Short mmCIF file of C-alpha atoms in Angstrom, two decimals:
data_model
loop_
_atom_site.label_atom_id
_atom_site.label_comp_id
_atom_site.label_asym_id
_atom_site.label_seq_id
_atom_site.Cartn_x
_atom_site.Cartn_y
_atom_site.Cartn_z
CA UNK A 732 3.65 -35.99 2.45
CA UNK A 733 0.85 -34.23 4.24
CA UNK A 734 2.92 -31.85 6.33
CA UNK A 735 5.05 -31.64 9.41
CA UNK A 736 4.51 -34.57 11.72
CA UNK A 737 5.28 -34.65 15.42
CA UNK A 738 5.33 -37.62 17.74
CA UNK A 739 4.02 -38.16 20.31
CA UNK A 740 1.10 -35.75 20.42
CA UNK A 741 0.92 -35.98 24.18
CA UNK A 742 3.43 -37.00 26.81
CA UNK A 743 3.00 -37.21 30.56
CA UNK A 744 6.15 -37.83 32.52
CA UNK A 745 7.33 -37.73 36.07
CA UNK A 746 9.70 -35.03 37.20
CA UNK A 747 13.28 -36.11 36.73
CA UNK A 748 12.62 -38.39 33.77
CA UNK A 749 14.03 -37.86 30.31
CA UNK A 750 11.77 -37.39 27.32
CA UNK A 751 12.40 -37.32 23.60
CA UNK A 752 10.19 -35.86 20.91
CA UNK A 753 10.40 -36.45 17.19
CA UNK A 754 9.65 -34.15 14.30
CA UNK A 755 9.39 -35.20 10.66
CA UNK A 756 9.49 -32.12 8.45
CA UNK A 757 8.03 -31.75 4.99
CA UNK A 758 10.19 -33.67 2.56
CA UNK A 759 13.02 -31.66 1.05
CA UNK A 760 12.60 -28.81 3.52
CA UNK A 761 16.09 -27.86 4.55
CA UNK A 762 15.24 -25.84 7.63
CA UNK A 763 13.70 -27.19 10.79
CA UNK A 764 12.74 -25.16 13.84
CA UNK A 765 11.74 -26.00 17.40
CA UNK A 766 9.54 -23.79 19.57
CA UNK A 767 8.04 -23.98 23.02
CA UNK A 768 4.64 -22.55 23.83
CA UNK A 769 3.05 -22.23 27.25
CA UNK A 770 -0.60 -21.43 27.87
CA UNK A 771 -1.57 -17.92 26.85
CA UNK A 772 1.82 -17.18 25.34
CA UNK A 773 3.18 -17.15 21.84
CA UNK A 774 5.64 -19.75 20.57
CA UNK A 775 9.19 -19.09 21.78
CA UNK A 776 12.01 -19.97 19.46
CA UNK A 777 14.35 -22.67 20.79
CA UNK A 778 16.64 -23.72 17.97
CA UNK A 779 16.86 -24.32 14.25
CA UNK A 780 18.71 -26.49 11.78
CA UNK A 781 19.85 -25.93 8.24
CA UNK A 782 20.03 -29.47 6.94
CA UNK A 783 21.91 -31.34 9.67
CA UNK A 784 23.67 -28.30 11.09
CA UNK A 785 22.28 -26.68 14.21
CA UNK A 786 22.79 -23.01 13.43
CA UNK A 787 21.26 -21.24 16.38
CA UNK A 788 20.16 -21.99 19.91
CA UNK A 789 18.08 -19.70 22.06
CA UNK A 790 19.09 -18.86 25.59
CA UNK A 791 15.89 -20.67 26.54
CA UNK A 792 17.56 -23.93 25.55
CA UNK A 793 19.19 -24.91 28.82
CA UNK A 794 21.83 -27.60 29.18
CA UNK A 795 19.07 -30.12 29.83
CA UNK A 796 17.77 -29.64 26.30
CA UNK A 797 19.41 -31.09 23.24
CA UNK A 798 18.26 -31.28 19.66
CA UNK A 799 19.62 -33.26 16.77
CA UNK A 800 18.97 -33.65 13.09
CA UNK A 801 21.51 -36.30 12.20
CA UNK A 802 20.66 -36.92 8.56
CA UNK A 803 19.12 -33.60 7.74
CA UNK A 804 15.63 -35.04 7.72
CA UNK A 805 13.81 -35.79 10.98
CA UNK A 806 14.83 -34.15 14.22
CA UNK A 807 14.64 -35.09 17.89
CA UNK A 808 14.38 -32.85 20.92
CA UNK A 809 15.42 -34.39 24.20
CA UNK A 810 14.80 -32.97 27.64
CA UNK A 811 16.80 -34.50 30.44
CA UNK A 812 15.78 -34.46 34.11
CA UNK A 813 12.44 -32.85 33.32
CA UNK A 814 11.07 -30.17 35.62
CA UNK A 815 7.49 -29.01 36.08
CA UNK A 816 8.41 -25.79 34.33
CA UNK A 817 9.11 -27.79 31.18
CA UNK A 818 5.39 -28.47 30.81
CA UNK A 819 4.42 -26.87 27.53
CA UNK A 820 3.55 -27.49 23.91
CA UNK A 821 6.64 -28.17 21.82
CA UNK A 822 6.18 -27.14 18.22
CA UNK A 823 8.24 -28.04 15.20
CA UNK A 824 8.23 -26.22 11.89
CA UNK A 825 10.02 -26.61 8.60
CA UNK A 826 10.67 -24.49 5.56
CA UNK A 827 12.60 -24.55 2.30
CA UNK A 828 15.01 -21.67 2.13
CA UNK A 829 17.03 -21.20 -1.00
CA UNK A 830 19.65 -18.62 -1.81
CA UNK A 831 17.52 -17.28 -4.63
CA UNK A 832 14.32 -17.53 -2.61
CA UNK A 833 15.07 -16.74 1.03
CA UNK A 834 11.55 -15.60 1.89
CA UNK A 835 9.44 -18.68 2.27
CA UNK A 836 6.75 -19.67 4.69
CA UNK A 837 7.22 -22.03 7.61
CA UNK A 838 4.86 -24.93 8.12
CA UNK A 839 4.12 -26.10 11.63
CA UNK A 840 3.31 -29.48 13.08
CA UNK A 841 0.50 -30.08 15.56
CA UNK A 842 2.91 -30.07 18.46
CA UNK A 843 3.75 -32.35 21.34
CA UNK A 844 2.09 -31.43 24.61
CA UNK A 845 4.32 -32.28 27.54
CA UNK A 846 3.01 -32.50 31.08
CA UNK A 847 5.53 -33.02 33.85
CA UNK A 848 3.95 -34.25 37.10
CA UNK B 1383 8.82 -12.61 22.21
CA UNK B 1384 9.92 -9.15 23.30
CA UNK B 1385 10.93 -8.46 19.72
CA UNK B 1386 7.37 -7.67 18.79
CA UNK B 1387 3.76 -7.97 19.71
CA UNK B 1388 0.22 -8.16 18.37
CA UNK B 1389 -2.54 -5.75 19.21
CA UNK B 1390 -5.25 -5.96 20.47
CA UNK B 1391 -4.78 -8.89 22.80
CA UNK B 1392 -8.39 -9.91 22.29
CA UNK B 1393 -11.08 -8.98 19.80
CA UNK B 1394 -14.73 -10.00 19.60
CA UNK B 1395 -16.81 -9.11 16.57
CA UNK B 1396 -20.05 -10.19 14.96
CA UNK B 1397 -19.96 -12.68 12.14
CA UNK B 1398 -19.78 -10.88 8.85
CA UNK B 1399 -17.87 -7.90 10.20
CA UNK B 1400 -14.26 -7.16 9.39
CA UNK B 1401 -11.48 -7.85 11.88
CA UNK B 1402 -8.27 -5.86 12.01
CA UNK B 1403 -5.28 -6.74 14.11
CA UNK B 1404 -1.89 -5.12 14.26
CA UNK B 1405 1.67 -6.20 14.70
CA UNK B 1406 4.59 -4.09 15.85
CA UNK B 1407 8.17 -5.27 15.88
CA UNK B 1408 11.59 -3.99 16.84
CA UNK B 1409 14.04 -5.80 14.60
CA UNK B 1410 14.95 -5.48 10.95
CA UNK B 1411 13.11 -8.04 8.87
CA UNK B 1412 13.33 -9.71 5.48
CA UNK B 1413 9.70 -10.72 5.54
CA UNK B 1414 6.76 -10.80 7.88
CA UNK B 1415 4.34 -13.67 8.27
CA UNK B 1416 0.94 -14.03 9.83
CA UNK B 1417 -0.22 -17.27 11.42
CA UNK B 1418 -3.45 -18.61 12.84
CA UNK B 1419 -3.60 -20.99 15.76
CA UNK B 1420 -6.69 -22.84 16.86
CA UNK B 1421 -6.80 -23.89 20.50
CA UNK B 1422 -4.34 -26.66 21.26
CA UNK B 1423 -3.14 -26.97 17.69
CA UNK B 1424 -0.08 -25.93 15.72
CA UNK B 1425 0.24 -22.69 13.82
CA UNK B 1426 -1.10 -22.42 10.31
CA UNK B 1427 0.66 -20.09 7.92
CA UNK B 1428 -1.69 -17.50 6.44
CA UNK B 1429 0.32 -15.06 4.42
CA UNK B 1430 3.87 -13.80 3.93
CA UNK B 1431 4.74 -10.26 2.92
CA UNK B 1432 8.24 -9.31 1.90
CA UNK B 1433 9.99 -6.25 3.25
CA UNK B 1434 9.80 -4.53 -0.14
CA UNK B 1435 6.04 -5.04 -0.36
CA UNK B 1436 3.48 -2.71 1.12
CA UNK B 1437 0.28 -4.65 0.72
CA UNK B 1438 -0.75 -8.18 -0.11
CA UNK B 1439 -4.06 -9.95 -0.54
CA UNK B 1440 -5.07 -13.56 -0.20
CA UNK B 1441 -8.75 -14.40 -0.33
CA UNK B 1442 -10.41 -12.59 2.57
CA UNK B 1443 -7.06 -11.57 4.01
CA UNK B 1444 -5.34 -8.25 3.45
CA UNK B 1445 -1.95 -7.55 4.96
CA UNK B 1446 -0.09 -4.27 5.01
CA UNK B 1447 3.48 -3.63 5.98
CA UNK B 1448 5.11 -0.35 6.94
CA UNK B 1449 8.80 -0.95 7.51
CA UNK B 1450 9.39 2.69 8.47
CA UNK B 1451 7.01 2.26 11.39
CA UNK B 1452 7.91 -1.37 11.90
CA UNK B 1453 4.30 -2.37 11.85
CA UNK B 1454 1.92 -4.61 9.97
CA UNK B 1455 -1.80 -5.11 9.95
CA UNK B 1456 -3.97 -8.09 9.11
CA UNK B 1457 -7.51 -7.48 7.91
CA UNK B 1458 -9.97 -10.36 7.72
CA UNK B 1459 -13.05 -9.36 5.77
CA UNK B 1460 -16.52 -10.87 6.12
CA UNK B 1461 -15.53 -12.84 9.21
CA UNK B 1462 -16.83 -16.34 9.79
CA UNK B 1463 -17.17 -18.49 12.90
CA UNK B 1464 -14.26 -20.59 11.66
CA UNK B 1465 -11.99 -17.53 11.91
CA UNK B 1466 -12.16 -17.78 15.70
CA UNK B 1467 -8.55 -18.41 16.68
CA UNK B 1468 -5.38 -16.73 17.88
CA UNK B 1469 -3.38 -14.80 15.32
CA UNK B 1470 0.36 -14.27 15.48
CA UNK B 1471 2.84 -12.35 13.43
CA UNK B 1472 6.49 -13.21 13.06
CA UNK B 1473 9.57 -12.59 11.01
CA UNK B 1474 12.16 -15.10 9.89
CA UNK B 1475 12.23 -17.67 12.69
CA UNK B 1476 10.75 -15.55 15.45
CA UNK B 1477 7.07 -15.49 16.37
CA UNK B 1478 6.19 -12.23 18.03
CA UNK B 1479 4.12 -11.64 21.08
CA UNK B 1480 1.20 -13.41 22.66
CA UNK B 1481 -1.08 -13.09 19.68
CA UNK B 1482 -4.51 -11.61 19.15
CA UNK B 1483 -7.36 -13.84 20.30
CA UNK B 1484 -10.16 -13.32 17.80
CA UNK B 1485 -13.67 -14.45 18.69
CA UNK B 1486 -16.40 -14.34 16.08
CA UNK B 1487 -19.83 -14.03 17.59
CA UNK B 1488 -22.75 -15.73 15.80
#
């Protein structure tokens, strides 16, 4: 396992289409995070999972966005009816957080760059 | 994120010099992390400092944390061309600010 893997790396879609991104975290990492980053900005937190449970969603995550982590391993982020404003880099990260060791680093994937035309 | 920010926004220094960048935040934290991001790539974790620690070293990196001032600093010593990147700080699941864009001049 070489790290967090995201697929695809690039996606160009027409406005109004649905897109789905996949993230494979580091094996045995129980937490998985999604972020969105636009040019010149820092990553903005979207949502995170503890195993298969989605524990928090940012206000940035509109009704058109949905994320799942059905088996507590890989996760998908779907954007329905894409808009030009959805164009961004979507980053996934994972970490192993234990009760006795809550302070652990997060490892990021290379991201999926979405362009909505 | 409005919960914190890095300073300065941009920094250019000569190769071999030291680079210092700062992070200020507004929330209570359990730990603070620094990340590096090369253009168009994901973030790479550099170092984590816990809220009960004041200073931490890792190779050419030195991080300080002052929870009373809600601030942290990252010092990169003997900078190299490969250090050219954007640097972000964050706590828990939040990445603060727009980062510091560091450019190492040859």
